[in-house]
Short mmCIF file of N, CA and C in Angstrom, two decimals:
data_model
loop_
_atom_site.label_atom_id
_atom_site.label_comp_id
_atom_site.label_asym_id
_atom_site.label_seq_id
_atom_site.Cartn_x
_atom_site.Cartn_y
_atom_site.Cartn_z
N MET Q 29 -8.23 -7.10 78.83
CA MET Q 29 -6.90 -6.48 78.37
C MET Q 29 -7.12 -5.29 77.43
N SER Q 30 -6.42 -4.30 77.79
CA SER Q 30 -6.63 -2.99 76.96
C SER Q 30 -6.01 -3.25 75.55
N ARG Q 31 -6.25 -2.30 74.59
CA ARG Q 31 -5.88 -2.47 73.27
C ARG Q 31 -4.35 -2.28 73.12
N SER Q 32 -3.72 -1.41 73.91
CA SER Q 32 -2.18 -1.31 73.89
C SER Q 32 -1.65 -2.35 74.49
N SER Q 33 -2.09 -3.00 75.43
CA SER Q 33 -1.34 -4.23 76.06
C SER Q 33 -1.38 -5.33 75.16
N SER Q 34 -2.62 -5.50 74.30
CA SER Q 34 -2.62 -6.66 73.39
C SER Q 34 -1.66 -6.43 72.27
N GLY Q 35 -1.42 -5.34 71.85
CA GLY Q 35 -0.37 -5.06 70.90
C GLY Q 35 1.06 -5.33 71.39
N PHE Q 36 1.21 -4.94 72.61
CA PHE Q 36 2.43 -5.18 73.24
C PHE Q 36 2.80 -6.65 73.39
N VAL Q 37 1.67 -7.50 73.79
CA VAL Q 37 1.82 -8.89 73.85
C VAL Q 37 2.14 -9.53 72.51
N ALA Q 38 1.43 -9.08 71.45
CA ALA Q 38 1.58 -9.51 70.17
C ALA Q 38 3.01 -9.32 69.62
N GLY Q 39 3.57 -8.04 70.03
CA GLY Q 39 4.97 -7.75 69.63
C GLY Q 39 5.98 -8.69 70.30
N LEU Q 40 5.70 -8.96 71.67
CA LEU Q 40 6.59 -9.78 72.43
C LEU Q 40 6.58 -11.27 71.72
N THR Q 41 5.39 -11.74 71.35
CA THR Q 41 5.27 -13.03 70.87
C THR Q 41 5.96 -13.20 69.52
N ALA Q 42 5.82 -12.24 68.76
CA ALA Q 42 6.57 -12.21 67.55
C ALA Q 42 8.10 -12.12 67.55
N ALA Q 43 8.48 -11.35 68.56
CA ALA Q 43 10.07 -11.41 68.84
C ALA Q 43 10.51 -12.64 69.41
N ALA Q 44 9.62 -13.36 70.30
CA ALA Q 44 9.98 -14.59 70.79
C ALA Q 44 10.16 -15.58 69.67
N LEU Q 45 9.18 -15.64 68.69
CA LEU Q 45 9.21 -16.52 67.65
C LEU Q 45 10.41 -16.23 66.82
N ALA Q 46 10.77 -15.20 66.51
CA ALA Q 46 11.92 -14.83 65.84
C ALA Q 46 13.31 -15.26 66.36
N VAL Q 47 13.36 -15.07 67.68
CA VAL Q 47 14.57 -15.62 68.39
C VAL Q 47 14.59 -17.19 68.36
N VAL Q 48 13.41 -17.80 68.63
CA VAL Q 48 13.44 -19.30 68.53
C VAL Q 48 13.72 -19.78 67.12
N GLY Q 49 13.31 -19.10 66.15
CA GLY Q 49 13.65 -19.48 64.79
C GLY Q 49 15.14 -19.36 64.49
N PHE Q 50 15.69 -18.28 64.90
CA PHE Q 50 17.18 -17.97 64.84
C PHE Q 50 17.84 -19.01 65.54
N LEU Q 51 17.59 -19.39 66.74
CA LEU Q 51 18.23 -20.36 67.46
C LEU Q 51 18.11 -21.74 66.86
N ALA Q 52 17.05 -22.06 66.25
CA ALA Q 52 16.89 -23.29 65.59
C ALA Q 52 17.75 -23.52 64.35
N TYR Q 53 17.87 -22.33 63.68
CA TYR Q 53 18.75 -22.32 62.53
C TYR Q 53 20.24 -22.58 62.93
N GLN Q 54 20.56 -21.69 64.08
CA GLN Q 54 21.97 -21.93 64.51
C GLN Q 54 22.30 -23.42 64.95
N ALA Q 55 21.32 -23.94 65.57
CA ALA Q 55 21.54 -25.40 66.05
C ALA Q 55 21.59 -26.33 64.89
N SER Q 56 20.81 -26.17 63.85
CA SER Q 56 20.89 -27.00 62.65
C SER Q 56 22.12 -26.90 61.91
N ALA Q 57 22.74 -25.61 61.86
CA ALA Q 57 24.05 -25.36 61.24
C ALA Q 57 25.06 -25.96 61.93
N ASN Q 58 25.13 -26.12 63.27
CA ASN Q 58 26.19 -26.70 64.05
C ASN Q 58 26.03 -28.01 64.67
N ALA Q 59 24.92 -28.71 64.25
CA ALA Q 59 24.59 -29.90 64.71
C ALA Q 59 25.66 -31.06 64.43
N PRO Q 60 25.90 -31.99 65.14
CA PRO Q 60 26.84 -33.02 64.92
C PRO Q 60 26.33 -33.82 63.68
N ALA Q 61 27.24 -34.45 62.96
CA ALA Q 61 26.97 -35.11 61.65
C ALA Q 61 26.15 -36.42 62.01
N LEU Q 62 24.97 -36.73 61.25
CA LEU Q 62 24.24 -37.87 61.38
C LEU Q 62 24.69 -38.78 60.33
N PRO Q 63 24.63 -40.08 60.48
CA PRO Q 63 24.93 -41.08 59.52
C PRO Q 63 24.10 -40.69 58.14
N VAL Q 64 24.76 -40.67 57.07
CA VAL Q 64 23.89 -40.52 55.69
C VAL Q 64 23.92 -41.91 55.11
N LYS Q 65 22.66 -42.18 54.71
CA LYS Q 65 22.31 -43.35 54.09
C LYS Q 65 22.58 -43.25 52.65
N ALA Q 66 23.37 -44.09 52.06
CA ALA Q 66 23.65 -43.96 50.64
C ALA Q 66 22.41 -44.43 49.76
N LYS Q 67 22.16 -43.74 48.67
CA LYS Q 67 21.00 -44.25 47.83
C LYS Q 67 21.53 -44.83 46.62
N PRO Q 68 21.03 -45.89 46.19
CA PRO Q 68 21.44 -46.50 44.98
C PRO Q 68 21.44 -45.42 43.80
N SER Q 69 22.47 -45.48 42.93
CA SER Q 69 22.66 -44.48 41.89
C SER Q 69 22.73 -45.15 40.46
N THR Q 70 22.16 -44.57 39.53
CA THR Q 70 22.24 -45.15 38.23
C THR Q 70 23.48 -44.68 37.42
N SER Q 71 24.23 -43.71 38.14
CA SER Q 71 25.50 -43.27 37.52
C SER Q 71 26.51 -43.51 38.48
N ALA Q 72 27.42 -44.42 38.05
CA ALA Q 72 28.65 -44.85 38.89
C ALA Q 72 29.59 -43.74 39.10
N SER Q 73 29.74 -42.68 38.11
CA SER Q 73 30.60 -41.58 38.29
C SER Q 73 29.99 -40.63 39.32
N ALA Q 74 28.76 -40.50 39.44
CA ALA Q 74 28.24 -39.57 40.44
C ALA Q 74 28.28 -40.10 41.83
N GLU Q 75 27.94 -41.27 42.04
CA GLU Q 75 27.95 -41.91 43.36
C GLU Q 75 28.22 -43.37 43.41
N ALA Q 76 28.80 -43.85 44.39
CA ALA Q 76 28.81 -45.28 44.61
C ALA Q 76 28.36 -45.58 45.98
N SER Q 77 27.65 -46.67 46.09
CA SER Q 77 26.95 -46.81 47.55
C SER Q 77 28.00 -47.34 48.50
N THR Q 78 28.77 -48.26 48.23
CA THR Q 78 29.82 -48.89 49.15
C THR Q 78 31.03 -49.28 48.48
N PRO Q 79 31.87 -48.22 48.18
CA PRO Q 79 33.14 -48.57 47.42
C PRO Q 79 34.08 -49.36 48.26
N PRO Q 80 34.88 -50.16 47.65
CA PRO Q 80 35.94 -50.83 48.43
C PRO Q 80 36.90 -49.94 48.85
N LYS Q 81 37.85 -50.39 49.90
CA LYS Q 81 38.91 -49.64 50.39
C LYS Q 81 40.24 -49.97 49.61
N GLY Q 82 41.11 -48.98 49.33
CA GLY Q 82 42.21 -49.35 48.48
C GLY Q 82 42.99 -48.12 48.31
N LYS Q 83 43.65 -47.81 47.24
CA LYS Q 83 44.70 -46.72 46.88
C LYS Q 83 43.86 -45.46 46.49
N GLY Q 84 42.64 -45.51 45.99
CA GLY Q 84 42.15 -44.25 45.58
C GLY Q 84 42.69 -43.52 44.46
N LYS Q 85 43.11 -44.35 43.46
CA LYS Q 85 43.72 -43.78 42.20
C LYS Q 85 42.61 -43.18 41.27
N ALA Q 86 42.93 -42.28 40.39
CA ALA Q 86 41.97 -41.66 39.48
C ALA Q 86 41.16 -42.67 38.87
N GLY Q 87 39.89 -42.61 38.79
CA GLY Q 87 38.91 -43.50 38.17
C GLY Q 87 38.57 -44.67 39.12
N SER Q 88 39.11 -44.70 40.24
CA SER Q 88 38.80 -45.83 41.22
C SER Q 88 37.91 -45.14 42.29
N THR Q 89 36.93 -46.18 42.76
CA THR Q 89 36.11 -45.62 43.88
C THR Q 89 36.51 -46.17 45.29
N ALA Q 90 37.64 -46.81 45.35
CA ALA Q 90 38.16 -47.21 46.55
C ALA Q 90 38.63 -46.04 47.49
N VAL Q 91 38.38 -46.13 48.77
CA VAL Q 91 38.81 -45.22 49.67
C VAL Q 91 40.40 -45.24 49.83
N PRO Q 92 41.12 -44.21 49.87
CA PRO Q 92 42.57 -44.17 49.93
C PRO Q 92 42.92 -44.73 51.18
N ALA Q 93 43.90 -45.85 51.09
CA ALA Q 93 44.39 -46.45 52.31
C ALA Q 93 45.01 -45.55 53.21
N ASP Q 94 45.70 -44.48 52.88
CA ASP Q 94 46.38 -43.53 53.59
C ASP Q 94 45.63 -42.41 54.07
N SER Q 95 44.27 -42.50 54.14
CA SER Q 95 43.44 -41.34 54.59
C SER Q 95 43.00 -41.36 56.03
N GLY Q 96 43.65 -42.14 56.89
CA GLY Q 96 43.33 -42.06 58.34
C GLY Q 96 42.23 -43.09 58.65
N THR Q 97 41.57 -42.76 59.81
CA THR Q 97 40.70 -43.73 60.33
C THR Q 97 39.47 -42.80 60.88
N GLY Q 98 38.37 -43.53 61.24
CA GLY Q 98 37.17 -42.89 61.74
C GLY Q 98 36.36 -42.35 60.80
N VAL Q 99 35.35 -41.56 61.43
CA VAL Q 99 34.34 -40.89 60.51
C VAL Q 99 35.07 -39.57 60.00
N ARG Q 100 35.07 -39.40 58.54
CA ARG Q 100 35.92 -38.41 58.10
C ARG Q 100 35.31 -38.17 56.66
N VAL Q 101 35.69 -36.95 56.06
CA VAL Q 101 35.59 -36.68 54.65
C VAL Q 101 36.95 -36.92 54.12
N VAL Q 102 37.07 -37.63 52.89
CA VAL Q 102 38.45 -37.85 52.36
C VAL Q 102 38.38 -37.19 51.01
N TYR Q 103 39.31 -36.33 50.55
CA TYR Q 103 39.42 -35.51 49.41
C TYR Q 103 40.72 -35.93 48.69
N SER Q 104 40.66 -36.64 47.56
CA SER Q 104 41.86 -36.93 46.89
C SER Q 104 42.20 -35.96 45.77
N LEU Q 105 43.18 -35.23 45.78
CA LEU Q 105 43.69 -34.35 44.81
C LEU Q 105 43.77 -34.90 43.47
N SER Q 106 44.54 -36.01 43.43
CA SER Q 106 44.78 -36.75 42.02
C SER Q 106 43.55 -37.45 41.56
N ALA Q 107 42.75 -37.94 42.31
CA ALA Q 107 41.56 -38.73 41.83
C ALA Q 107 40.43 -37.84 41.60
N LYS Q 108 40.54 -36.54 42.16
CA LYS Q 108 39.35 -35.64 41.92
C LYS Q 108 38.07 -36.32 42.45
N ARG Q 109 38.17 -36.78 43.55
CA ARG Q 109 36.92 -37.56 44.21
C ARG Q 109 36.92 -37.31 45.79
N VAL Q 110 35.73 -37.39 46.21
CA VAL Q 110 35.47 -37.31 47.64
C VAL Q 110 34.86 -38.51 48.23
N TRP Q 111 35.25 -38.84 49.40
CA TRP Q 111 34.54 -40.08 50.05
C TRP Q 111 33.99 -39.63 51.34
N LEU Q 112 32.79 -39.94 51.66
CA LEU Q 112 32.15 -39.69 53.00
C LEU Q 112 32.25 -40.92 53.76
N VAL Q 113 33.29 -41.00 54.71
CA VAL Q 113 33.42 -42.32 55.42
C VAL Q 113 32.80 -42.44 56.77
N GLY Q 114 31.99 -43.31 57.03
CA GLY Q 114 31.30 -43.55 58.29
C GLY Q 114 31.94 -44.27 59.33
N GLU Q 115 31.38 -44.90 60.17
CA GLU Q 115 31.82 -45.72 61.38
C GLU Q 115 32.59 -46.91 60.80
N ALA Q 116 33.61 -47.27 61.52
CA ALA Q 116 34.37 -48.46 61.17
C ALA Q 116 35.08 -48.27 59.73
N GLY Q 117 35.30 -47.17 59.38
CA GLY Q 117 35.96 -46.86 58.04
C GLY Q 117 35.16 -47.25 56.85
N ARG Q 118 33.91 -47.55 56.99
CA ARG Q 118 33.04 -47.85 55.79
C ARG Q 118 32.57 -46.68 55.03
N PRO Q 119 32.81 -46.56 53.78
CA PRO Q 119 32.33 -45.49 53.10
C PRO Q 119 30.87 -45.35 52.92
N VAL Q 120 30.28 -44.12 53.11
CA VAL Q 120 28.87 -43.93 52.92
C VAL Q 120 28.37 -43.70 51.46
N THR Q 121 29.24 -42.85 50.86
CA THR Q 121 29.20 -42.48 49.50
C THR Q 121 30.45 -42.03 48.89
N THR Q 122 30.47 -41.80 47.68
CA THR Q 122 31.72 -41.21 47.07
C THR Q 122 31.23 -40.59 45.75
N PHE Q 123 31.88 -39.50 45.25
CA PHE Q 123 31.45 -38.77 44.08
C PHE Q 123 32.72 -37.97 43.63
N GLU Q 124 32.63 -37.69 42.25
CA GLU Q 124 33.76 -36.93 41.65
C GLU Q 124 33.58 -35.46 41.88
N VAL Q 125 34.60 -34.71 42.04
CA VAL Q 125 34.57 -33.21 42.19
C VAL Q 125 35.32 -32.58 41.18
N MET Q 126 35.22 -31.22 41.02
CA MET Q 126 36.08 -30.45 40.21
C MET Q 126 36.85 -29.57 41.07
N PRO Q 127 38.12 -29.85 41.18
CA PRO Q 127 38.98 -29.10 42.12
C PRO Q 127 38.95 -27.60 41.75
N SER Q 128 39.39 -26.76 42.77
CA SER Q 128 39.52 -25.30 42.48
C SER Q 128 40.92 -25.13 41.99
N THR Q 129 41.15 -23.75 41.74
CA THR Q 129 42.51 -23.38 41.30
C THR Q 129 43.57 -23.23 42.41
N VAL Q 130 42.97 -23.31 43.72
CA VAL Q 130 43.86 -23.17 44.93
C VAL Q 130 43.49 -24.52 45.64
N SER Q 131 44.52 -25.36 45.98
CA SER Q 131 44.31 -26.63 46.66
C SER Q 131 45.07 -26.61 48.05
N PRO Q 132 44.48 -27.19 49.03
CA PRO Q 132 45.12 -27.45 50.21
C PRO Q 132 46.21 -28.39 50.15
N GLU Q 133 47.18 -28.38 51.14
CA GLU Q 133 48.20 -29.41 51.24
C GLU Q 133 47.57 -30.56 51.75
N PRO Q 134 48.16 -31.82 51.23
CA PRO Q 134 47.72 -32.99 51.97
C PRO Q 134 47.79 -32.89 53.39
N GLY Q 135 46.92 -33.44 54.18
CA GLY Q 135 46.88 -33.41 55.69
C GLY Q 135 45.43 -33.43 56.25
N SER Q 136 45.36 -33.24 57.58
CA SER Q 136 44.06 -33.41 58.12
C SER Q 136 43.53 -32.04 58.64
N TYR Q 137 42.26 -31.78 58.27
CA TYR Q 137 41.64 -30.41 58.63
C TYR Q 137 40.31 -30.74 59.27
N LYS Q 138 39.75 -29.70 59.69
CA LYS Q 138 38.31 -29.76 60.42
C LYS Q 138 37.43 -28.71 59.65
N VAL Q 139 36.20 -28.98 59.46
CA VAL Q 139 35.32 -28.03 58.85
C VAL Q 139 35.20 -26.86 59.89
N THR Q 140 35.39 -25.69 59.31
CA THR Q 140 35.42 -24.53 60.10
C THR Q 140 34.19 -23.64 59.92
N SER Q 141 33.42 -23.67 58.83
CA SER Q 141 32.28 -22.87 58.52
C SER Q 141 31.52 -23.53 57.51
N ARG Q 142 30.19 -23.24 57.57
CA ARG Q 142 29.22 -23.67 56.58
C ARG Q 142 28.18 -22.58 56.20
N THR Q 143 27.87 -22.53 54.84
CA THR Q 143 26.99 -21.58 54.38
C THR Q 143 25.92 -22.31 53.57
N GLY Q 144 24.63 -22.04 53.83
CA GLY Q 144 23.47 -22.61 53.01
C GLY Q 144 23.57 -22.21 51.53
N LYS Q 145 23.61 -20.96 51.33
CA LYS Q 145 23.67 -20.39 49.87
C LYS Q 145 24.34 -19.06 49.94
N THR Q 146 25.10 -18.92 48.87
CA THR Q 146 25.94 -17.58 48.61
C THR Q 146 26.34 -17.55 47.26
N THR Q 147 27.19 -16.65 46.93
CA THR Q 147 27.90 -16.60 45.62
C THR Q 147 29.30 -16.88 45.75
N GLY Q 148 29.80 -17.94 44.97
CA GLY Q 148 31.11 -18.30 45.07
C GLY Q 148 32.17 -17.34 44.60
N SER Q 149 33.48 -17.50 44.87
CA SER Q 149 34.45 -16.54 44.43
C SER Q 149 34.58 -16.39 42.92
N ASP Q 150 34.00 -17.27 42.17
CA ASP Q 150 33.94 -17.24 40.72
C ASP Q 150 32.76 -16.56 40.27
N GLY Q 151 31.86 -15.97 41.19
CA GLY Q 151 30.50 -15.38 40.77
C GLY Q 151 29.39 -16.35 40.52
N VAL Q 152 29.56 -17.61 40.67
CA VAL Q 152 28.51 -18.55 40.41
C VAL Q 152 27.69 -18.59 41.79
N PRO Q 153 26.36 -18.66 41.74
CA PRO Q 153 25.56 -18.97 42.93
C PRO Q 153 25.73 -20.37 43.21
N VAL Q 154 26.14 -20.63 44.58
CA VAL Q 154 26.27 -21.98 45.06
C VAL Q 154 25.55 -22.26 46.36
N GLU Q 155 25.42 -23.46 46.75
CA GLU Q 155 24.72 -23.95 47.90
C GLU Q 155 25.51 -25.01 48.75
N HIS Q 156 25.35 -25.22 49.86
CA HIS Q 156 25.93 -26.32 50.73
C HIS Q 156 27.40 -26.19 50.73
N VAL Q 157 27.86 -24.93 51.20
CA VAL Q 157 29.28 -24.64 51.16
C VAL Q 157 29.81 -25.10 52.53
N VAL Q 158 30.83 -25.99 52.41
CA VAL Q 158 31.62 -26.52 53.62
C VAL Q 158 32.97 -26.19 53.59
N ARG Q 159 33.46 -25.17 54.38
CA ARG Q 159 34.79 -24.81 54.32
C ARG Q 159 35.67 -25.48 55.35
N PHE Q 160 36.87 -25.80 54.93
CA PHE Q 160 37.80 -26.61 55.95
C PHE Q 160 39.31 -26.09 55.89
N ALA Q 161 39.63 -25.08 54.84
CA ALA Q 161 41.05 -24.66 54.84
C ALA Q 161 41.01 -23.26 54.37
N ASN Q 162 42.22 -22.71 54.53
CA ASN Q 162 42.59 -21.37 53.98
C ASN Q 162 43.93 -21.44 53.38
N VAL Q 163 44.10 -21.08 52.19
CA VAL Q 163 45.32 -21.04 51.50
C VAL Q 163 45.63 -19.87 50.85
N ASP Q 164 46.73 -19.16 51.35
CA ASP Q 164 47.10 -17.74 50.98
C ASP Q 164 45.80 -16.72 50.84
N SER Q 165 45.17 -16.76 51.96
CA SER Q 165 43.95 -15.89 52.21
C SER Q 165 42.81 -16.38 51.27
N VAL Q 166 42.84 -17.51 50.77
CA VAL Q 166 41.70 -17.95 49.82
C VAL Q 166 41.10 -19.12 50.64
N PRO Q 167 39.76 -18.93 51.07
CA PRO Q 167 38.93 -19.96 51.73
C PRO Q 167 38.87 -21.16 50.79
N VAL Q 168 38.94 -22.46 51.28
CA VAL Q 168 38.78 -23.60 50.53
C VAL Q 168 37.72 -24.39 51.08
N GLY Q 169 36.90 -24.90 50.15
CA GLY Q 169 35.74 -25.65 50.76
C GLY Q 169 34.91 -26.38 49.46
N PHE Q 170 34.11 -27.15 49.92
CA PHE Q 170 33.15 -27.86 48.95
C PHE Q 170 31.86 -27.16 48.83
N SER Q 171 31.32 -27.23 47.57
CA SER Q 171 30.05 -26.56 47.21
C SER Q 171 29.37 -27.16 46.07
N ALA Q 172 28.20 -26.80 45.83
CA ALA Q 172 27.42 -27.27 44.67
C ALA Q 172 26.80 -26.10 43.98
N ALA Q 173 26.94 -25.86 42.68
CA ALA Q 173 26.34 -24.67 42.02
C ALA Q 173 24.94 -24.96 41.92
N VAL Q 174 24.17 -23.96 42.25
CA VAL Q 174 22.69 -24.00 42.29
C VAL Q 174 22.12 -24.28 40.98
N ASP Q 175 22.59 -24.10 39.95
CA ASP Q 175 22.15 -24.50 38.56
C ASP Q 175 22.52 -25.88 38.17
N GLY Q 176 23.18 -26.65 39.08
CA GLY Q 176 23.66 -28.08 38.80
C GLY Q 176 24.81 -28.25 37.95
N SER Q 177 25.49 -27.24 37.55
CA SER Q 177 26.68 -27.35 36.84
C SER Q 177 27.89 -27.64 37.50
N VAL Q 178 28.96 -28.14 36.90
CA VAL Q 178 30.13 -28.33 37.65
C VAL Q 178 31.21 -27.82 36.79
N PRO Q 179 31.35 -26.59 36.62
CA PRO Q 179 32.32 -25.94 35.68
C PRO Q 179 33.77 -26.09 36.03
N THR Q 180 34.48 -26.03 35.00
CA THR Q 180 36.06 -26.12 35.23
C THR Q 180 36.49 -24.61 35.60
N PRO Q 181 37.14 -24.43 36.64
CA PRO Q 181 37.48 -23.11 37.15
C PRO Q 181 38.32 -22.36 36.11
N ASP Q 182 38.26 -21.01 36.11
CA ASP Q 182 39.13 -20.18 35.30
C ASP Q 182 40.53 -20.17 35.93
N PRO Q 183 41.60 -20.76 35.14
CA PRO Q 183 42.85 -20.78 35.79
C PRO Q 183 43.58 -19.55 36.07
N GLY Q 184 42.95 -18.39 35.64
CA GLY Q 184 43.53 -17.11 35.83
C GLY Q 184 43.10 -16.53 37.00
N ARG Q 185 42.12 -17.25 37.87
CA ARG Q 185 41.52 -16.65 39.12
C ARG Q 185 41.94 -17.61 40.28
N LYS Q 186 42.11 -17.00 41.34
CA LYS Q 186 42.37 -17.91 42.56
C LYS Q 186 41.01 -18.08 43.26
N THR Q 187 40.66 -19.29 43.11
CA THR Q 187 39.23 -19.70 43.72
C THR Q 187 39.49 -21.02 44.62
N GLY Q 188 38.72 -21.13 45.64
CA GLY Q 188 38.93 -22.14 46.58
C GLY Q 188 37.72 -23.11 46.59
N GLY Q 189 36.76 -22.93 45.61
CA GLY Q 189 35.48 -23.83 45.65
C GLY Q 189 35.68 -25.06 44.93
N ILE Q 190 35.64 -26.23 45.66
CA ILE Q 190 35.73 -27.52 45.18
C ILE Q 190 34.33 -27.81 44.84
N ARG Q 191 34.00 -28.08 43.58
CA ARG Q 191 32.56 -28.13 43.14
C ARG Q 191 32.19 -29.66 42.90
N MET Q 192 30.97 -29.84 43.23
CA MET Q 192 30.34 -31.27 43.02
C MET Q 192 28.92 -31.16 42.56
N ALA Q 193 28.43 -32.12 42.04
CA ALA Q 193 27.05 -32.13 41.54
C ALA Q 193 26.09 -31.98 42.79
N GLN Q 194 24.89 -31.59 42.49
CA GLN Q 194 23.96 -31.32 43.67
C GLN Q 194 23.74 -32.46 44.59
N ARG Q 195 23.75 -33.75 44.18
CA ARG Q 195 23.58 -34.90 44.97
C ARG Q 195 24.68 -35.04 45.90
N GLY Q 196 25.85 -34.78 45.49
CA GLY Q 196 27.17 -34.84 46.26
C GLY Q 196 27.07 -33.66 47.32
N GLY Q 197 26.58 -32.49 46.80
CA GLY Q 197 26.51 -31.24 47.70
C GLY Q 197 25.55 -31.55 48.96
N ASP Q 198 24.38 -32.25 48.49
CA ASP Q 198 23.35 -32.58 49.61
C ASP Q 198 23.94 -33.55 50.58
N ALA Q 199 24.65 -34.58 50.06
CA ALA Q 199 25.32 -35.69 51.01
C ALA Q 199 26.34 -34.87 51.94
N MET Q 200 27.21 -34.09 51.27
CA MET Q 200 28.09 -33.33 52.00
C MET Q 200 27.55 -32.52 53.05
N TRP Q 201 26.56 -31.87 52.84
CA TRP Q 201 25.83 -30.84 53.76
C TRP Q 201 25.29 -31.65 54.94
N ARG Q 202 24.84 -32.73 54.77
CA ARG Q 202 24.32 -33.67 55.82
C ARG Q 202 25.33 -34.24 56.63
N PHE Q 203 26.43 -34.53 55.96
CA PHE Q 203 27.57 -35.36 56.67
C PHE Q 203 28.57 -34.58 57.42
N ALA Q 204 29.00 -33.46 56.70
CA ALA Q 204 30.13 -32.63 57.28
C ALA Q 204 29.67 -31.35 57.99
N THR Q 205 29.42 -31.50 59.22
CA THR Q 205 29.16 -30.36 60.05
C THR Q 205 30.48 -29.81 60.72
N ILE Q 206 30.18 -28.72 61.53
CA ILE Q 206 31.30 -27.91 62.01
C ILE Q 206 32.15 -29.05 62.85
N ASN Q 207 33.52 -28.83 62.69
CA ASN Q 207 34.55 -29.64 63.42
C ASN Q 207 34.58 -31.01 62.85
N SER Q 208 33.88 -31.41 61.83
CA SER Q 208 33.97 -32.76 61.05
C SER Q 208 35.56 -32.74 60.52
N LYS Q 209 36.09 -34.00 60.55
CA LYS Q 209 37.36 -34.21 60.03
C LYS Q 209 37.34 -34.21 58.47
N VAL Q 210 38.27 -33.60 57.83
CA VAL Q 210 38.51 -33.55 56.43
C VAL Q 210 39.94 -33.95 56.20
N VAL Q 211 40.21 -35.00 55.47
CA VAL Q 211 41.55 -35.45 55.14
C VAL Q 211 41.72 -35.39 53.66
N VAL Q 212 42.78 -34.58 53.26
CA VAL Q 212 43.28 -34.38 51.96
C VAL Q 212 44.40 -35.35 51.69
N VAL Q 213 44.28 -36.10 50.55
CA VAL Q 213 45.46 -36.95 50.24
C VAL Q 213 45.87 -36.50 48.84
N PRO Q 214 47.14 -36.79 48.49
CA PRO Q 214 47.63 -36.48 47.14
C PRO Q 214 46.81 -37.03 45.95
#
């Protein structure tokens, strides 16, 4: 092989690897949700492994009874809590969240986009962004601050980031892929 053809082959190989890497990333971002195994937690407020089903009142870890059926993410506005509900209505995990200043109306939604890392509308670096609604041109979704904080949003700014601790963000990222069902309850 001549010197110029070996350079050409090396260039083609590098381009092919770049394309395969890009396609692998795209596939992982749009892959269907896999069951998430809950890990025992030492903090009941951060996660509960298998909470009972019930009304989902503030302070309760019970899945809201009016949250539908099947595999879904349930977000309770009043309880400030999320449940990742698996097969047969069994919760995989639950955790507290900090609502944003802009909230979606109660109802059923689907995950429309996901972003691994970005800067939130409040200027905070975030990861595991899972968007499911748009309210008055403000995208609404779940995210975890990279620094691990769960700050109270500035009431003077319109933000749609529903923040959670990093463990919740990790679980949400694995569970809620594109087109996953999200149910918002009062």
